[in-house]
PDB file of C-alpha atoms in Angstrom:
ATOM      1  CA  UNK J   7       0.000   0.000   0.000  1.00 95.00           C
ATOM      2  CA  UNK J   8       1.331   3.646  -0.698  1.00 97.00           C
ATOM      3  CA  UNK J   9       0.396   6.951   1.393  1.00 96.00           C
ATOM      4  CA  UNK J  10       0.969  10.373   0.416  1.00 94.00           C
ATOM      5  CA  UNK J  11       2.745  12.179   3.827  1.00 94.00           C
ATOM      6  CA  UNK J  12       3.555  15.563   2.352  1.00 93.00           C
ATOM      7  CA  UNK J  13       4.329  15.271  -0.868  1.00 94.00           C
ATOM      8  CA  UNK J  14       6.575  12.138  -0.366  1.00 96.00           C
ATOM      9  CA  UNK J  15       5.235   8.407  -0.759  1.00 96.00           C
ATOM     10  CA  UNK J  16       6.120   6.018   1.848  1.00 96.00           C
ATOM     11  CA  UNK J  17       5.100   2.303   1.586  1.00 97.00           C
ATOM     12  CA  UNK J  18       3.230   0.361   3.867  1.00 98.00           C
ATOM     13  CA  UNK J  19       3.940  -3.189   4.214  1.00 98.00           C
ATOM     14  CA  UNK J  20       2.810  -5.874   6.922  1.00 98.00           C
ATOM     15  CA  UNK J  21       5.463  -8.093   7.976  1.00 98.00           C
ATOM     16  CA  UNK J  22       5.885 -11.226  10.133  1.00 96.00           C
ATOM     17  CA  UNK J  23       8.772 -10.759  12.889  1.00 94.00           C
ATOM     18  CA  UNK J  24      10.150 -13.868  10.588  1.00 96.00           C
ATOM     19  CA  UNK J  25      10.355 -11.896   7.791  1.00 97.00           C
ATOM     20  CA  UNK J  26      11.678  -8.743   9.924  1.00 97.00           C
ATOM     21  CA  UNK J  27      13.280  -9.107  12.803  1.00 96.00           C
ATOM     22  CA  UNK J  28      13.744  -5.526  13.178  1.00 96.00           C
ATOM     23  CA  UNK J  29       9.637  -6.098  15.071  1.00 97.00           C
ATOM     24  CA  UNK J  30      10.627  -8.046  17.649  1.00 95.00           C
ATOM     25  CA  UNK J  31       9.520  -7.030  20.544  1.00 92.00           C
ATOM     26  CA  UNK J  32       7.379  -4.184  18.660  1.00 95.00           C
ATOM     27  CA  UNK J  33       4.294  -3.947  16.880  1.00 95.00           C
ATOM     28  CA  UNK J  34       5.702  -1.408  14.104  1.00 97.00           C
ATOM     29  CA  UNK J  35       7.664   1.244  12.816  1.00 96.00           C
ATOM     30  CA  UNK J  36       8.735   3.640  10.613  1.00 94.00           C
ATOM     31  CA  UNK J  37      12.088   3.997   8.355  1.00 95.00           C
ATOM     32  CA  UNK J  38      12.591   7.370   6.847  1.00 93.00           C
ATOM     33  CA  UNK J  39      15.501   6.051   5.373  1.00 95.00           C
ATOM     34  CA  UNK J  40      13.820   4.401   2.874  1.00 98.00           C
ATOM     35  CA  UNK J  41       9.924   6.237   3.163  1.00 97.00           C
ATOM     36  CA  UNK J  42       8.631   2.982   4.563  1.00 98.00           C
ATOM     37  CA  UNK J  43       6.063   2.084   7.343  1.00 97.00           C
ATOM     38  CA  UNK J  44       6.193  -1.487   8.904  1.00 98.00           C
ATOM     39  CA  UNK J  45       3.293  -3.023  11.064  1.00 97.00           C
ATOM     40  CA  UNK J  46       3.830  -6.527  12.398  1.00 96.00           C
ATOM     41  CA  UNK J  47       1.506  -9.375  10.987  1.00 95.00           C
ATOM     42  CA  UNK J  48      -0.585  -9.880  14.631  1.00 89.00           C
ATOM     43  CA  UNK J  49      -1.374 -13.219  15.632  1.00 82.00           C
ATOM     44  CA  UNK J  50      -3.980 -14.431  18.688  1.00 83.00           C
ATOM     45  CA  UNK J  51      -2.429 -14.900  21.680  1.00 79.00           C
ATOM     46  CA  UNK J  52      -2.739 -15.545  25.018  1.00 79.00           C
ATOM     47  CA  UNK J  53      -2.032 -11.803  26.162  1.00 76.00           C
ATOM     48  CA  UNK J  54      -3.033 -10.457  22.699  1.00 75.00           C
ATOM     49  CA  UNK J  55      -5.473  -7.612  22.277  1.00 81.00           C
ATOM     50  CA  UNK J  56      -9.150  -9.183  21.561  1.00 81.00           C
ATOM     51  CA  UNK J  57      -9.800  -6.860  18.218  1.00 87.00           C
ATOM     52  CA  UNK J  58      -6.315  -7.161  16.648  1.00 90.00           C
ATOM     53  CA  UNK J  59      -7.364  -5.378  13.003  1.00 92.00           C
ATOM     54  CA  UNK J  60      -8.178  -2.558  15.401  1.00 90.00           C
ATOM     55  CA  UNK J  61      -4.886  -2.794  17.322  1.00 92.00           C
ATOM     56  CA  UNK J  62      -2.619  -2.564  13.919  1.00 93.00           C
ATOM     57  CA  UNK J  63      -4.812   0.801  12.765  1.00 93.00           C
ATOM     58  CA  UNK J  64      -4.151   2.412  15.803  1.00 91.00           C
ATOM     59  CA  UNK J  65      -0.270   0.880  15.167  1.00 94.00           C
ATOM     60  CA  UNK J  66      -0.727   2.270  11.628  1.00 95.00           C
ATOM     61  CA  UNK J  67      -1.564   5.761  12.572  1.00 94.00           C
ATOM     62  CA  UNK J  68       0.849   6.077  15.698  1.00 92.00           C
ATOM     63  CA  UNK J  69       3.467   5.206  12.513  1.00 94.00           C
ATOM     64  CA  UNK J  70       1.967   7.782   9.945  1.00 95.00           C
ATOM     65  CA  UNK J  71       2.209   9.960  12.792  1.00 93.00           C
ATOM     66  CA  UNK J  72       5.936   9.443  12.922  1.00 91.00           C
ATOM     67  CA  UNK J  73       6.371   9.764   9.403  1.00 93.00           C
ATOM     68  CA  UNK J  74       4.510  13.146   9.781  1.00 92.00           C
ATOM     69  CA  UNK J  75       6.737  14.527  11.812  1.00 88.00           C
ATOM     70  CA  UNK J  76       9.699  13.363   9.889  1.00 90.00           C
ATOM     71  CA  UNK J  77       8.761  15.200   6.953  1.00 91.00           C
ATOM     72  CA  UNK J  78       7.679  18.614   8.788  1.00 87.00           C
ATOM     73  CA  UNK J  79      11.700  18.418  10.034  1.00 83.00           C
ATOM     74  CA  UNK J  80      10.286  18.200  13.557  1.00 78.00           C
ATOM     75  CA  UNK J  81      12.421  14.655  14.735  1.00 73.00           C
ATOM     76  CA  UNK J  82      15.594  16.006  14.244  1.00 66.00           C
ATOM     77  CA  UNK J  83      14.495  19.771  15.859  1.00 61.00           C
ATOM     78  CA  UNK J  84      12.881  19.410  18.909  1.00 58.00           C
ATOM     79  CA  UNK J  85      15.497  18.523  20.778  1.00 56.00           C
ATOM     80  CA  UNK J  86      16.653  22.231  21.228  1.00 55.00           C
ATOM     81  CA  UNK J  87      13.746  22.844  23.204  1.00 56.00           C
ATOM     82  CA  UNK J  88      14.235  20.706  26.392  1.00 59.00           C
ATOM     83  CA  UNK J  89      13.716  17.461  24.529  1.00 63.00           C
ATOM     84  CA  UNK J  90      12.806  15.115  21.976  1.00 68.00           C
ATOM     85  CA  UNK J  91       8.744  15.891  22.242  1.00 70.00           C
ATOM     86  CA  UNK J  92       8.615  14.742  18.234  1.00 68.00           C
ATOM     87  CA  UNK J  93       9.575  11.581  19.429  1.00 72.00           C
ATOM     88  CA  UNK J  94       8.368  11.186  22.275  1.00 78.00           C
ATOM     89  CA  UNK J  95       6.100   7.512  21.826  1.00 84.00           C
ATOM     90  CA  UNK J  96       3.444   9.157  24.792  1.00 86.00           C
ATOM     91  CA  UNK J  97       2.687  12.342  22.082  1.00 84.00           C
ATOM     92  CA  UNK J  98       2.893  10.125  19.737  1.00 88.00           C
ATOM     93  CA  UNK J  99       0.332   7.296  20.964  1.00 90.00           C
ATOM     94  CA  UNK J 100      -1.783  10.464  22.103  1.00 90.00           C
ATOM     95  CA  UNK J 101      -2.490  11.982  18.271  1.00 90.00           C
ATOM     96  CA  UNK J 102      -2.527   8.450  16.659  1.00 91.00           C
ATOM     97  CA  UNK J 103      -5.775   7.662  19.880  1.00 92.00           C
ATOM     98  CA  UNK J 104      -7.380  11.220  19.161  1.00 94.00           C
ATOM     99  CA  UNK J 105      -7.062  11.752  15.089  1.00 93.00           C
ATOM    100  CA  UNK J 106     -10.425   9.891  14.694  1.00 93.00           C
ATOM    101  CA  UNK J 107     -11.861  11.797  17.262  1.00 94.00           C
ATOM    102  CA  UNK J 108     -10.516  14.968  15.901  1.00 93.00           C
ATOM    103  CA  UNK J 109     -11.205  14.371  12.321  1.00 95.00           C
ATOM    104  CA  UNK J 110     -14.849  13.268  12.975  1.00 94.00           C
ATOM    105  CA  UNK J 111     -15.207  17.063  15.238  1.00 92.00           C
ATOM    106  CA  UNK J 112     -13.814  18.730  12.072  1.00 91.00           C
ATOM    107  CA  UNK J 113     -15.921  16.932   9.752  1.00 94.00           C
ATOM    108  CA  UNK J 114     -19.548  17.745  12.416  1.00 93.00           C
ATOM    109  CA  UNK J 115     -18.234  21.504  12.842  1.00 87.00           C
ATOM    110  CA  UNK J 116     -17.808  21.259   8.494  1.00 90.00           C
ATOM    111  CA  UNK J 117     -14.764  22.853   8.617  1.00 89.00           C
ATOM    112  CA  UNK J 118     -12.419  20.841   6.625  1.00 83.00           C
TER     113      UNK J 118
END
């Protein structure tokens, strides 16, 4: 699958921790070497989240998110400021929860 993230196309592929070990121990993530979004290939386990298609869209966006930030020059930049807030996973996980949320206010209040 391709995504536009500001004017640059990044690739999303879904990939067993087999096929990439780079996922062990994580459920994505995001190369801007190469403009390309991995999100692991979820299977049921004992300890697994119950909707798991959820859990990798929520694991997709947290990653777009990244990517996001990447290409507004923001991972390398906010450092000078105190820390790394671009990076930071809990700002992060917090847009990639609340960009349904906030996309469906825009859409009621019409003004996007």
């Amino acid at each position: 699958m391709k995504v536009d993230i500001l004017g640059t196309e990044y690739t999303i592929e879904y990939r067993s921790i087999t096929e990439d070990p780079k996922l062990d121990g994580i459920d994505g993530y995001h190369d801007s070497s190469v403009n390309l979004i991995v999100i692991a290939e979820m299977q049921r386990e004992k300890n697994s989240k119950k909707d798991l298609k959820a859990y990798q869209k929520s694991v997709l966006r947290h990653e777009i998110i990244h990517a996001f930030l990447y290409q507004s020059g923001l991972d390398n930049c906010s450092s000078v400021y105190g820390g790394a807030w671009a990076e930071s996973e809990e700002m992060i996980d917090w847009f990639a929860i609340q960009s349904p949320k906030i996309l469906k206010a825009f859409q009621e209040a019409n003004c996007i």
